Amino acid sequence: MKDMMEHLEKIQELIVECEIIRDLATDAKKRELFARLAEHHKTLAMEIEHAIASDPKRE
């Protein structure tokens, strides 16, 4: 469970970083890339959250 929480925290950090880069990018292709990366990481975070919530051994 601890490992899952650590992975979730890291992915949440990556989401923030991608969104910052997206907002600062002056190139449209880079903005699009980092927007897609942020959305991908959000999907991963949601899947980890669901796995944590459904883990019968969670504390």
mmCIF file with all atom_site columns, N, CA, C and O in Angstrom:
data_model
loop_
_atom_site.group_PDB
_atom_site.id
_atom_site.type_symbol
_atom_site.label_atom_id
_atom_site.label_alt_id
_atom_site.label_comp_id
_atom_site.label_asym_id
_atom_site.label_entity_id
_atom_site.label_seq_id
_atom_site.pdbx_PDB_ins_code
_atom_site.Cartn_x
_atom_site.Cartn_y
_atom_site.Cartn_z
_atom_site.occupancy
_atom_site.B_iso_or_equiv
_atom_site.pdbx_formal_charge
_atom_site.auth_seq_id
_atom_site.auth_comp_id
_atom_site.auth_asym_id
_atom_site.auth_atom_id
_atom_site.pdbx_PDB_model_num
ATOM 1   N N  . MET A 1 1  ? 0.830   -1.194 0.000   1.00 0.00 ? 1  MET A N  1
ATOM 2   C CA . MET A 1 1  ? 0.000   0.000  0.000   1.00 0.00 ? 1  MET A CA 1
ATOM 3   C C  . MET A 1 1  ? 0.874   1.257  0.000   1.00 0.00 ? 1  MET A C  1
ATOM 4   O O  . MET A 1 1  ? 0.588   2.196  -0.717  1.00 0.00 ? 1  MET A O  1
ATOM 5   N N  . LYS A 1 2  ? 1.941   1.225  0.769   1.00 0.00 ? 2  LYS A N  1
ATOM 6   C CA . LYS A 1 2  ? 2.823   2.382  0.852   1.00 0.00 ? 2  LYS A CA 1
ATOM 7   C C  . LYS A 1 2  ? 3.420   2.689  -0.520  1.00 0.00 ? 2  LYS A C  1
ATOM 8   O O  . LYS A 1 2  ? 3.516   3.862  -0.927  1.00 0.00 ? 2  LYS A O  1
ATOM 9   N N  . ASP A 1 3  ? 3.819   1.635  -1.239  1.00 0.00 ? 3  ASP A N  1
ATOM 10  C CA . ASP A 1 3  ? 4.381   1.819  -2.573  1.00 0.00 ? 3  ASP A CA 1
ATOM 11  C C  . ASP A 1 3  ? 3.367   2.467  -3.507  1.00 0.00 ? 3  ASP A C  1
ATOM 12  O O  . ASP A 1 3  ? 3.711   3.338  -4.302  1.00 0.00 ? 3  ASP A O  1
ATOM 13  N N  . MET A 1 4  ? 2.118   2.040  -3.417  1.00 0.00 ? 4  MET A N  1
ATOM 14  C CA . MET A 1 4  ? 1.077   2.610  -4.271  1.00 0.00 ? 4  MET A CA 1
ATOM 15  C C  . MET A 1 4  ? 0.882   4.084  -3.963  1.00 0.00 ? 4  MET A C  1
ATOM 16  O O  . MET A 1 4  ? 0.708   4.901  -4.884  1.00 0.00 ? 4  MET A O  1
ATOM 17  N N  . MET A 1 5  ? 0.911   4.435  -2.695  1.00 0.00 ? 5  MET A N  1
ATOM 18  C CA . MET A 1 5  ? 0.753   5.840  -2.311  1.00 0.00 ? 5  MET A CA 1
ATOM 19  C C  . MET A 1 5  ? 1.925   6.669  -2.822  1.00 0.00 ? 5  MET A C  1
ATOM 20  O O  . MET A 1 5  ? 1.741   7.794  -3.280  1.00 0.00 ? 5  MET A O  1
ATOM 21  N N  . GLU A 1 6  ? 3.127   6.107  -2.758  1.00 0.00 ? 6  GLU A N  1
ATOM 22  C CA . GLU A 1 6  ? 4.299   6.820  -3.262  1.00 0.00 ? 6  GLU A CA 1
ATOM 23  C C  . GLU A 1 6  ? 4.206   7.020  -4.770  1.00 0.00 ? 6  GLU A C  1
ATOM 24  O O  . GLU A 1 6  ? 4.538   8.092  -5.280  1.00 0.00 ? 6  GLU A O  1
ATOM 25  N N  . HIS A 1 7  ? 3.741   6.005  -5.482  1.00 0.00 ? 7  HIS A N  1
ATOM 26  C CA . HIS A 1 7  ? 3.566   6.124  -6.934  1.00 0.00 ? 7  HIS A CA 1
ATOM 27  C C  . HIS A 1 7  ? 2.504   7.182  -7.251  1.00 0.00 ? 7  HIS A C  1
ATOM 28  O O  . HIS A 1 7  ? 2.678   7.988  -8.170  1.00 0.00 ? 7  HIS A O  1
ATOM 29  N N  . LEU A 1 8  ? 1.436   7.179  -6.494  1.00 0.00 ? 8  LEU A N  1
ATOM 30  C CA . LEU A 1 8  ? 0.373   8.155  -6.704  1.00 0.00 ? 8  LEU A CA 1
ATOM 31  C C  . LEU A 1 8  ? 0.904   9.571  -6.497  1.00 0.00 ? 8  LEU A C  1
ATOM 32  O O  . LEU A 1 8  ? 0.637   10.464 -7.308  1.00 0.00 ? 8  LEU A O  1
ATOM 33  N N  . GLU A 1 9  ? 1.656   9.771  -5.439  1.00 0.00 ? 9  GLU A N  1
ATOM 34  C CA . GLU A 1 9  ? 2.221   11.100 -5.174  1.00 0.00 ? 9  GLU A CA 1
ATOM 35  C C  . GLU A 1 9  ? 3.145   11.537 -6.305  1.00 0.00 ? 9  GLU A C  1
ATOM 36  O O  . GLU A 1 9  ? 3.101   12.699 -6.733  1.00 0.00 ? 9  GLU A O  1
ATOM 37  N N  . LYS A 1 10 ? 3.972   10.633 -6.807  1.00 0.00 ? 10 LYS A N  1
ATOM 38  C CA . LYS A 1 10 ? 4.888   10.963 -7.889  1.00 0.00 ? 10 LYS A CA 1
ATOM 39  C C  . LYS A 1 10 ? 4.111   11.322 -9.156  1.00 0.00 ? 10 LYS A C  1
ATOM 40  O O  . LYS A 1 10 ? 4.443   12.303 -9.846  1.00 0.00 ? 10 LYS A O  1
ATOM 41  N N  . ILE A 1 11 ? 3.073   10.577 -9.460  1.00 0.00 ? 11 ILE A N  1
ATOM 42  C CA . ILE A 1 11 ? 2.272   10.870 -10.645 1.00 0.00 ? 11 ILE A CA 1
ATOM 43  C C  . ILE A 1 11 ? 1.564   12.211 -10.492 1.00 0.00 ? 11 ILE A C  1
ATOM 44  O O  . ILE A 1 11 ? 1.477   12.993 -11.442 1.00 0.00 ? 11 ILE A O  1
ATOM 45  N N  . GLN A 1 12 ? 1.093   12.513 -9.289  1.00 0.00 ? 12 GLN A N  1
ATOM 46  C CA . GLN A 1 12 ? 0.453   13.802 -9.053  1.00 0.00 ? 12 GLN A CA 1
ATOM 47  C C  . GLN A 1 12 ? 1.447   14.947 -9.248  1.00 0.00 ? 12 GLN A C  1
ATOM 48  O O  . GLN A 1 12 ? 1.096   15.999 -9.782  1.00 0.00 ? 12 GLN A O  1
ATOM 49  N N  . GLU A 1 13 ? 2.690   14.736 -8.854  1.00 0.00 ? 13 GLU A N  1
ATOM 50  C CA . GLU A 1 13 ? 3.730   15.736 -9.090  1.00 0.00 ? 13 GLU A CA 1
ATOM 51  C C  . GLU A 1 13 ? 3.969   15.908 -10.592 1.00 0.00 ? 13 GLU A C  1
ATOM 52  O O  . GLU A 1 13 ? 4.139   17.035 -11.074 1.00 0.00 ? 13 GLU A O  1
ATOM 53  N N  . LEU A 1 14 ? 3.981   14.803 -11.316 1.00 0.00 ? 14 LEU A N  1
ATOM 54  C CA . LEU A 1 14 ? 4.177   14.870 -12.762 1.00 0.00 ? 14 LEU A CA 1
ATOM 55  C C  . LEU A 1 14 ? 3.037   15.618 -13.451 1.00 0.00 ? 14 LEU A C  1
ATOM 56  O O  . LEU A 1 14 ? 3.266   16.356 -14.423 1.00 0.00 ? 14 LEU A O  1
ATOM 57  N N  . ILE A 1 15 ? 1.833   15.446 -12.950 1.00 0.00 ? 15 ILE A N  1
ATOM 58  C CA . ILE A 1 15 ? 0.683   16.167 -13.508 1.00 0.00 ? 15 ILE A CA 1
ATOM 59  C C  . ILE A 1 15 ? 0.905   17.670 -13.380 1.00 0.00 ? 15 ILE A C  1
ATOM 60  O O  . ILE A 1 15 ? 0.752   18.417 -14.347 1.00 0.00 ? 15 ILE A O  1
ATOM 61  N N  . VAL A 1 16 ? 1.289   18.095 -12.189 1.00 0.00 ? 16 VAL A N  1
ATOM 62  C CA . VAL A 1 16 ? 1.520   19.524 -11.951 1.00 0.00 ? 16 VAL A CA 1
ATOM 63  C C  . VAL A 1 16 ? 2.638   20.041 -12.851 1.00 0.00 ? 16 VAL A C  1
ATOM 64  O O  . VAL A 1 16 ? 2.509   21.102 -13.477 1.00 0.00 ? 16 VAL A O  1
ATOM 65  N N  . GLU A 1 17 ? 3.722   19.284 -12.951 1.00 0.00 ? 17 GLU A N  1
ATOM 66  C CA . GLU A 1 17 ? 4.844   19.704 -13.791 1.00 0.00 ? 17 GLU A CA 1
ATOM 67  C C  . GLU A 1 17 ? 4.429   19.808 -15.261 1.00 0.00 ? 17 GLU A C  1
ATOM 68  O O  . GLU A 1 17 ? 4.779   20.789 -15.940 1.00 0.00 ? 17 GLU A O  1
ATOM 69  N N  . CYS A 1 18 ? 3.689   18.833 -15.747 1.00 0.00 ? 18 CYS A N  1
ATOM 70  C CA . CYS A 1 18 ? 3.227   18.875 -17.136 1.00 0.00 ? 18 CYS A CA 1
ATOM 71  C C  . CYS A 1 18 ? 2.319   20.071 -17.382 1.00 0.00 ? 18 CYS A C  1
ATOM 72  O O  . CYS A 1 18 ? 2.407   20.728 -18.423 1.00 0.00 ? 18 CYS A O  1
ATOM 73  N N  . GLU A 1 19 ? 1.447   20.365 -16.423 1.00 0.00 ? 19 GLU A N  1
ATOM 74  C CA . GLU A 1 19 ? 0.537   21.487 -16.589 1.00 0.00 ? 19 GLU A CA 1
ATOM 75  C C  . GLU A 1 19 ? 1.288   22.818 -16.565 1.00 0.00 ? 19 GLU A C  1
ATOM 76  O O  . GLU A 1 19 ? 0.942   23.738 -17.313 1.00 0.00 ? 19 GLU A O  1
ATOM 77  N N  . ILE A 1 20 ? 2.307   22.920 -15.749 1.00 0.00 ? 20 ILE A N  1
ATOM 78  C CA . ILE A 1 20 ? 3.118   24.141 -15.716 1.00 0.00 ? 20 ILE A CA 1
ATOM 79  C C  . ILE A 1 20 ? 3.836   24.323 -17.052 1.00 0.00 ? 20 ILE A C  1
ATOM 80  O O  . ILE A 1 20 ? 3.811   25.415 -17.638 1.00 0.00 ? 20 ILE A O  1
ATOM 81  N N  . ILE A 1 21 ? 4.464   23.263 -17.522 1.00 0.00 ? 21 ILE A N  1
ATOM 82  C CA . ILE A 1 21 ? 5.178   23.341 -18.802 1.00 0.00 ? 21 ILE A CA 1
ATOM 83  C C  . ILE A 1 21 ? 4.197   23.665 -19.924 1.00 0.00 ? 21 ILE A C  1
ATOM 84  O O  . ILE A 1 21 ? 4.480   24.496 -20.790 1.00 0.00 ? 21 ILE A O  1
ATOM 85  N N  . ARG A 1 22 ? 3.044   23.025 -19.910 1.00 0.00 ? 22 ARG A N  1
ATOM 86  C CA . ARG A 1 22 ? 2.010   23.299 -20.919 1.00 0.00 ? 22 ARG A CA 1
ATOM 87  C C  . ARG A 1 22 ? 1.648   24.787 -20.929 1.00 0.00 ? 22 ARG A C  1
ATOM 88  O O  . ARG A 1 22 ? 1.580   25.419 -21.978 1.00 0.00 ? 22 ARG A O  1
ATOM 89  N N  . ASP A 1 23 ? 1.448   25.342 -19.745 1.00 0.00 ? 23 ASP A N  1
ATOM 90  C CA . ASP A 1 23 ? 1.036   26.738 -19.649 1.00 0.00 ? 23 ASP A CA 1
ATOM 91  C C  . ASP A 1 23 ? 2.141   27.710 -20.048 1.00 0.00 ? 23 ASP A C  1
ATOM 92  O O  . ASP A 1 23 ? 1.855   28.814 -20.512 1.00 0.00 ? 23 ASP A O  1
ATOM 93  N N  . LEU A 1 24 ? 3.391   27.309 -19.884 1.00 0.00 ? 24 LEU A N  1
ATOM 94  C CA . LEU A 1 24 ? 4.511   28.184 -20.215 1.00 0.00 ? 24 LEU A CA 1
ATOM 95  C C  . LEU A 1 24 ? 5.011   28.019 -21.646 1.00 0.00 ? 24 LEU A C  1
ATOM 96  O O  . LEU A 1 24 ? 5.727   28.893 -22.152 1.00 0.00 ? 24 LEU A O  1
ATOM 97  N N  . ALA A 1 25 ? 4.636   26.930 -22.284 1.00 0.00 ? 25 ALA A N  1
ATOM 98  C CA . ALA A 1 25 ? 5.143   26.643 -23.627 1.00 0.00 ? 25 ALA A CA 1
ATOM 99  C C  . ALA A 1 25 ? 4.626   27.673 -24.630 1.00 0.00 ? 25 ALA A C  1
ATOM 100 O O  . ALA A 1 25 ? 3.450   28.052 -24.608 1.00 0.00 ? 25 ALA A O  1
ATOM 101 N N  . THR A 1 26 ? 5.528   28.114 -25.480 1.00 0.00 ? 26 THR A N  1
ATOM 102 C CA . THR A 1 26 ? 5.135   29.056 -26.526 1.00 0.00 ? 26 THR A CA 1
ATOM 103 C C  . THR A 1 26 ? 4.852   28.333 -27.838 1.00 0.00 ? 26 THR A C  1
ATOM 104 O O  . THR A 1 26 ? 4.190   28.881 -28.708 1.00 0.00 ? 26 THR A O  1
ATOM 105 N N  . ASP A 1 27 ? 5.308   27.130 -27.956 1.00 0.00 ? 27 ASP A N  1
ATOM 106 C CA . ASP A 1 27 ? 5.097   26.327 -29.157 1.00 0.00 ? 27 ASP A CA 1
ATOM 107 C C  . ASP A 1 27 ? 3.810   25.508 -28.996 1.00 0.00 ? 27 ASP A C  1
ATOM 108 O O  . ASP A 1 27 ? 3.617   24.809 -28.002 1.00 0.00 ? 27 ASP A O  1
ATOM 109 N N  . ALA A 1 28 ? 2.940   25.600 -29.976 1.00 0.00 ? 28 ALA A N  1
ATOM 110 C CA . ALA A 1 28 ? 1.639   24.918 -29.906 1.00 0.00 ? 28 ALA A CA 1
ATOM 111 C C  . ALA A 1 28 ? 1.787   23.405 -29.786 1.00 0.00 ? 28 ALA A C  1
ATOM 112 O O  . ALA A 1 28 ? 1.027   22.755 -29.054 1.00 0.00 ? 28 ALA A O  1
ATOM 113 N N  . LYS A 1 29 ? 2.747   22.824 -30.492 1.00 0.00 ? 29 LYS A N  1
ATOM 114 C CA . LYS A 1 29 ? 2.933   21.374 -30.425 1.00 0.00 ? 29 LYS A CA 1
ATOM 115 C C  . LYS A 1 29 ? 3.381   20.947 -29.029 1.00 0.00 ? 29 LYS A C  1
ATOM 116 O O  . LYS A 1 29 ? 2.951   19.908 -28.528 1.00 0.00 ? 29 LYS A O  1
ATOM 117 N N  . LYS A 1 30 ? 4.225   21.751 -28.403 1.00 0.00 ? 30 LYS A N  1
ATOM 118 C CA . LYS A 1 30 ? 4.664   21.425 -27.040 1.00 0.00 ? 30 LYS A CA 1
ATOM 119 C C  . LYS A 1 30 ? 3.517   21.579 -26.052 1.00 0.00 ? 30 LYS A C  1
ATOM 120 O O  . LYS A 1 30 ? 3.365   20.763 -25.139 1.00 0.00 ? 30 LYS A O  1
ATOM 121 N N  . ARG A 1 31 ? 2.697   22.610 -26.238 1.00 0.00 ? 31 ARG A N  1
ATOM 122 C CA . ARG A 1 31 ? 1.527   22.769 -25.361 1.00 0.00 ? 31 ARG A CA 1
ATOM 123 C C  . ARG A 1 31 ? 0.622   21.559 -25.470 1.00 0.00 ? 31 ARG A C  1
ATOM 124 O O  . ARG A 1 31 ? 0.156   21.014 -24.469 1.00 0.00 ? 31 ARG A O  1
ATOM 125 N N  . GLU A 1 32 ? 0.379   21.115 -26.694 1.00 0.00 ? 32 GLU A N  1
ATOM 126 C CA . GLU A 1 32 ? -0.477  19.950 -26.921 1.00 0.00 ? 32 GLU A CA 1
ATOM 127 C C  . GLU A 1 32 ? 0.132   18.690 -26.311 1.00 0.00 ? 32 GLU A C  1
ATOM 128 O O  . GLU A 1 32 ? -0.563  17.898 -25.666 1.00 0.00 ? 32 GLU A O  1
ATOM 129 N N  . LEU A 1 33 ? 1.428   18.508 -26.495 1.00 0.00 ? 33 LEU A N  1
ATOM 130 C CA . LEU A 1 33 ? 2.115   17.337 -25.942 1.00 0.00 ? 33 LEU A CA 1
ATOM 131 C C  . LEU A 1 33 ? 1.986   17.292 -24.430 1.00 0.00 ? 33 LEU A C  1
ATOM 132 O O  . LEU A 1 33 ? 1.603   16.267 -23.859 1.00 0.00 ? 33 LEU A O  1
ATOM 133 N N  . PHE A 1 34 ? 2.277   18.402 -23.770 1.00 0.00 ? 34 PHE A N  1
ATOM 134 C CA . PHE A 1 34 ? 2.235   18.401 -22.313 1.00 0.00 ? 34 PHE A CA 1
ATOM 135 C C  . PHE A 1 34 ? 0.809   18.352 -21.777 1.00 0.00 ? 34 PHE A C  1
ATOM 136 O O  . PHE A 1 34 ? 0.573   17.813 -20.692 1.00 0.00 ? 34 PHE A O  1
ATOM 137 N N  . ALA A 1 35 ? -0.148  18.845 -22.538 1.00 0.00 ? 35 ALA A N  1
ATOM 138 C CA . ALA A 1 35 ? -1.550  18.685 -22.148 1.00 0.00 ? 35 ALA A CA 1
ATOM 139 C C  . ALA A 1 35 ? -1.937  17.208 -22.199 1.00 0.00 ? 35 ALA A C  1
ATOM 140 O O  . ALA A 1 35 ? -2.597  16.696 -21.284 1.00 0.00 ? 35 ALA A O  1
ATOM 141 N N  . ARG A 1 36 ? -1.508  16.520 -23.263 1.00 0.00 ? 36 ARG A N  1
ATOM 142 C CA . ARG A 1 36 ? -1.798  15.077 -23.379 1.00 0.00 ? 36 ARG A CA 1
ATOM 143 C C  . ARG A 1 36 ? -1.102  14.293 -22.278 1.00 0.00 ? 36 ARG A C  1
ATOM 144 O O  . ARG A 1 36 ? -1.681  13.350 -21.713 1.00 0.00 ? 36 ARG A O  1
ATOM 145 N N  . LEU A 1 37 ? 0.149   14.661 -21.977 1.00 0.00 ? 37 LEU A N  1
ATOM 146 C CA . LEU A 1 37 ? 0.869   13.970 -20.900 1.00 0.00 ? 37 LEU A CA 1
ATOM 147 C C  . LEU A 1 37 ? 0.164   14.163 -19.559 1.00 0.00 ? 37 LEU A C  1
ATOM 148 O O  . LEU A 1 37 ? 0.034   13.220 -18.778 1.00 0.00 ? 37 LEU A O  1
ATOM 149 N N  . ALA A 1 38 ? -0.287  15.367 -19.298 1.00 0.00 ? 38 ALA A N  1
ATOM 150 C CA . ALA A 1 38 ? -1.006  15.633 -18.040 1.00 0.00 ? 38 ALA A CA 1
ATOM 151 C C  . ALA A 1 38 ? -2.270  14.779 -17.963 1.00 0.00 ? 38 ALA A C  1
ATOM 152 O O  . ALA A 1 38 ? -2.554  14.167 -16.922 1.00 0.00 ? 38 ALA A O  1
ATOM 153 N N  . GLU A 1 39 ? -3.019  14.695 -19.056 1.00 0.00 ? 39 GLU A N  1
ATOM 154 C CA . GLU A 1 39 ? -4.237  13.888 -19.072 1.00 0.00 ? 39 GLU A CA 1
ATOM 155 C C  . GLU A 1 39 ? -3.921  12.404 -18.889 1.00 0.00 ? 39 GLU A C  1
ATOM 156 O O  . GLU A 1 39 ? -4.637  11.692 -18.174 1.00 0.00 ? 39 GLU A O  1
ATOM 157 N N  . HIS A 1 40 ? -2.861  11.948 -19.509 1.00 0.00 ? 40 HIS A N  1
ATOM 158 C CA . HIS A 1 40 ? -2.449  10.550 -19.353 1.00 0.00 ? 40 HIS A CA 1
ATOM 159 C C  . HIS A 1 40 ? -2.111  10.255 -17.889 1.00 0.00 ? 40 HIS A C  1
ATOM 160 O O  . HIS A 1 40 ? -2.552  9.243  -17.334 1.00 0.00 ? 40 HIS A O  1
ATOM 161 N N  . HIS A 1 41 ? -1.363  11.143 -17.274 1.00 0.00 ? 41 HIS A N  1
ATOM 162 C CA . HIS A 1 41 ? -0.992  10.952 -15.868 1.00 0.00 ? 41 HIS A CA 1
ATOM 163 C C  . HIS A 1 41 ? -2.225  11.022 -14.957 1.00 0.00 ? 41 HIS A C  1
ATOM 164 O O  . HIS A 1 41 ? -2.296  10.316 -13.953 1.00 0.00 ? 41 HIS A O  1
ATOM 165 N N  . LYS A 1 42 ? -3.193  11.854 -15.319 1.00 0.00 ? 42 LYS A N  1
ATOM 166 C CA . LYS A 1 42 ? -4.432  11.910 -14.532 1.00 0.00 ? 42 LYS A CA 1
ATOM 167 C C  . LYS A 1 42 ? -5.164  10.575 -14.591 1.00 0.00 ? 42 LYS A C  1
ATOM 168 O O  . LYS A 1 42 ? -5.709  10.118 -13.581 1.00 0.00 ? 42 LYS A O  1
ATOM 169 N N  . THR A 1 43 ? -5.163  9.959  -15.759 1.00 0.00 ? 43 THR A N  1
ATOM 170 C CA . THR A 1 43 ? -5.795  8.641  -15.908 1.00 0.00 ? 43 THR A CA 1
ATOM 171 C C  . THR A 1 43 ? -5.071  7.608  -15.050 1.00 0.00 ? 43 THR A C  1
ATOM 172 O O  . THR A 1 43 ? -5.713  6.812  -14.352 1.00 0.00 ? 43 THR A O  1
ATOM 173 N N  . LEU A 1 44 ? -3.742  7.638  -15.086 1.00 0.00 ? 44 LEU A N  1
ATOM 174 C CA . LEU A 1 44 ? -2.968  6.707  -14.256 1.00 0.00 ? 44 LEU A CA 1
ATOM 175 C C  . LEU A 1 44 ? -3.243  6.932  -12.778 1.00 0.00 ? 44 LEU A C  1
ATOM 176 O O  . LEU A 1 44 ? -3.416  5.975  -12.010 1.00 0.00 ? 44 LEU A O  1
ATOM 177 N N  . ALA A 1 45 ? -3.291  8.185  -12.368 1.00 0.00 ? 45 ALA A N  1
ATOM 178 C CA . ALA A 1 45 ? -3.558  8.502  -10.964 1.00 0.00 ? 45 ALA A CA 1
ATOM 179 C C  . ALA A 1 45 ? -4.930  7.980  -10.547 1.00 0.00 ? 45 ALA A C  1
ATOM 180 O O  . ALA A 1 45 ? -5.083  7.410  -9.460  1.00 0.00 ? 45 ALA A O  1
ATOM 181 N N  . MET A 1 46 ? -5.918  8.155  -11.422 1.00 0.00 ? 46 MET A N  1
ATOM 182 C CA . MET A 1 46 ? -7.260  7.676  -11.113 1.00 0.00 ? 46 MET A CA 1
ATOM 183 C C  . MET A 1 46 ? -7.275  6.152  -10.969 1.00 0.00 ? 46 MET A C  1
ATOM 184 O O  . MET A 1 46 ? -7.921  5.609  -10.061 1.00 0.00 ? 46 MET A O  1
ATOM 185 N N  . GLU A 1 47 ? -6.546  5.463  -11.822 1.00 0.00 ? 47 GLU A N  1
ATOM 186 C CA . GLU A 1 47 ? -6.481  4.004  -11.729 1.00 0.00 ? 47 GLU A CA 1
ATOM 187 C C  . GLU A 1 47 ? -5.811  3.560  -10.429 1.00 0.00 ? 47 GLU A C  1
ATOM 188 O O  . GLU A 1 47 ? -6.246  2.599  -9.790  1.00 0.00 ? 47 GLU A O  1
ATOM 189 N N  . ILE A 1 48 ? -4.770  4.256  -10.029 1.00 0.00 ? 48 ILE A N  1
ATOM 190 C CA . ILE A 1 48 ? -4.097  3.928  -8.768  1.00 0.00 ? 48 ILE A CA 1
ATOM 191 C C  . ILE A 1 48 ? -5.030  4.205  -7.596  1.00 0.00 ? 48 ILE A C  1
ATOM 192 O O  . ILE A 1 48 ? -5.122  3.404  -6.663  1.00 0.00 ? 48 ILE A O  1
ATOM 193 N N  . GLU A 1 49 ? -5.748  5.327  -7.645  1.00 0.00 ? 49 GLU A N  1
ATOM 194 C CA . GLU A 1 49 ? -6.702  5.645  -6.576  1.00 0.00 ? 49 GLU A CA 1
ATOM 195 C C  . GLU A 1 49 ? -7.765  4.565  -6.454  1.00 0.00 ? 49 GLU A C  1
ATOM 196 O O  . GLU A 1 49 ? -8.128  4.163  -5.339  1.00 0.00 ? 49 GLU A O  1
ATOM 197 N N  . HIS A 1 50 ? -8.258  4.085  -7.585  1.00 0.00 ? 50 HIS A N  1
ATOM 198 C CA . HIS A 1 50 ? -9.269  3.012  -7.558  1.00 0.00 ? 50 HIS A CA 1
ATOM 199 C C  . HIS A 1 50 ? -8.676  1.721  -6.995  1.00 0.00 ? 50 HIS A C  1
ATOM 200 O O  . HIS A 1 50 ? -9.343  1.016  -6.223  1.00 0.00 ? 50 HIS A O  1
ATOM 201 N N  . ALA A 1 51 ? -7.439  1.419  -7.353  1.00 0.00 ? 51 ALA A N  1
ATOM 202 C CA . ALA A 1 51 ? -6.786  0.216  -6.826  1.00 0.00 ? 51 ALA A CA 1
ATOM 203 C C  . ALA A 1 51 ? -6.601  0.313  -5.317  1.00 0.00 ? 51 ALA A C  1
ATOM 204 O O  . ALA A 1 51 ? -6.827  -0.659 -4.595  1.00 0.00 ? 51 ALA A O  1
ATOM 205 N N  . ILE A 1 52 ? -6.232  1.483  -4.860  1.00 0.00 ? 52 ILE A N  1
ATOM 206 C CA . ILE A 1 52 ? -6.066  1.684  -3.419  1.00 0.00 ? 52 ILE A CA 1
ATOM 207 C C  . ILE A 1 52 ? -7.396  1.532  -2.701  1.00 0.00 ? 52 ILE A C  1
ATOM 208 O O  . ILE A 1 52 ? -7.495  0.866  -1.671  1.00 0.00 ? 52 ILE A O  1
ATOM 209 N N  . ALA A 1 53 ? -8.433  2.152  -3.260  1.00 0.00 ? 53 ALA A N  1
ATOM 210 C CA . ALA A 1 53 ? -9.756  2.109  -2.636  1.00 0.00 ? 53 ALA A CA 1
ATOM 211 C C  . ALA A 1 53 ? -10.330 0.697  -2.599  1.00 0.00 ? 53 ALA A C  1
ATOM 212 O O  . ALA A 1 53 ? -11.063 0.350  -1.669  1.00 0.00 ? 53 ALA A O  1
ATOM 213 N N  . SER A 1 54 ? -9.994  -0.116 -3.582  1.00 0.00 ? 54 SER A N  1
ATOM 214 C CA . SER A 1 54 ? -10.578 -1.458 -3.643  1.00 0.00 ? 54 SER A CA 1
ATOM 215 C C  . SER A 1 54 ? -9.673  -2.519 -2.996  1.00 0.00 ? 54 SER A C  1
ATOM 216 O O  . SER A 1 54 ? -10.043 -3.692 -2.974  1.00 0.00 ? 54 SER A O  1
ATOM 217 N N  . ASP A 1 55 ? -8.528  -2.101 -2.472  1.00 0.00 ? 55 ASP A N  1
ATOM 218 C CA . ASP A 1 55 ? -7.606  -3.055 -1.834  1.00 0.00 ? 55 ASP A CA 1
ATOM 219 C C  . ASP A 1 55 ? -8.172  -3.493 -0.483  1.00 0.00 ? 55 ASP A C  1
ATOM 220 O O  . ASP A 1 55 ? -8.341  -2.677 0.411   1.00 0.00 ? 55 ASP A O  1
ATOM 221 N N  . PRO A 1 56 ? -8.492  -4.766 -0.320  1.00 0.00 ? 56 PRO A N  1
ATOM 222 C CA . PRO A 1 56 ? -9.070  -5.239 0.949   1.00 0.00 ? 56 PRO A CA 1
ATOM 223 C C  . PRO A 1 56 ? -8.091  -5.159 2.122   1.00 0.00 ? 56 PRO A C  1
ATOM 224 O O  . PRO A 1 56 ? -8.509  -5.186 3.271   1.00 0.00 ? 56 PRO A O  1
ATOM 225 N N  . LYS A 1 57 ? -6.804  -5.014 1.815   1.00 0.00 ? 57 LYS A N  1
ATOM 226 C CA . LYS A 1 57 ? -5.804  -4.957 2.889   1.00 0.00 ? 57 LYS A CA 1
ATOM 227 C C  . LYS A 1 57 ? -5.438  -3.522 3.290   1.00 0.00 ? 57 LYS A C  1
ATOM 228 O O  . LYS A 1 57 ? -4.551  -3.323 4.096   1.00 0.00 ? 57 LYS A O  1
ATOM 229 N N  . ARG A 1 58 ? -6.149  -2.542 2.723   1.00 0.00 ? 58 ARG A N  1
ATOM 230 C CA . ARG A 1 58 ? -5.763  -1.152 3.017   1.00 0.00 ? 58 ARG A CA 1
ATOM 231 C C  . ARG A 1 58 ? -5.994  -0.837 4.481   1.00 0.00 ? 58 ARG A C  1
ATOM 232 O O  . ARG A 1 58 ? -6.885  -1.374 5.130   1.00 0.00 ? 58 ARG A O  1
ATOM 233 N N  . GLU A 1 59 ? -5.178  0.060  4.942   1.00 0.00 ? 59 GLU A N  1
ATOM 234 C CA . GLU A 1 59 ? -5.206  0.394  6.372   1.00 0.00 ? 59 GLU A CA 1
ATOM 235 C C  . GLU A 1 59 ? -6.142  1.540  6.650   1.00 0.00 ? 59 GLU A C  1
ATOM 236 O O  . GLU A 1 59 ? -6.317  2.441  5.958   1.00 0.00 ? 59 GLU A O  1
#
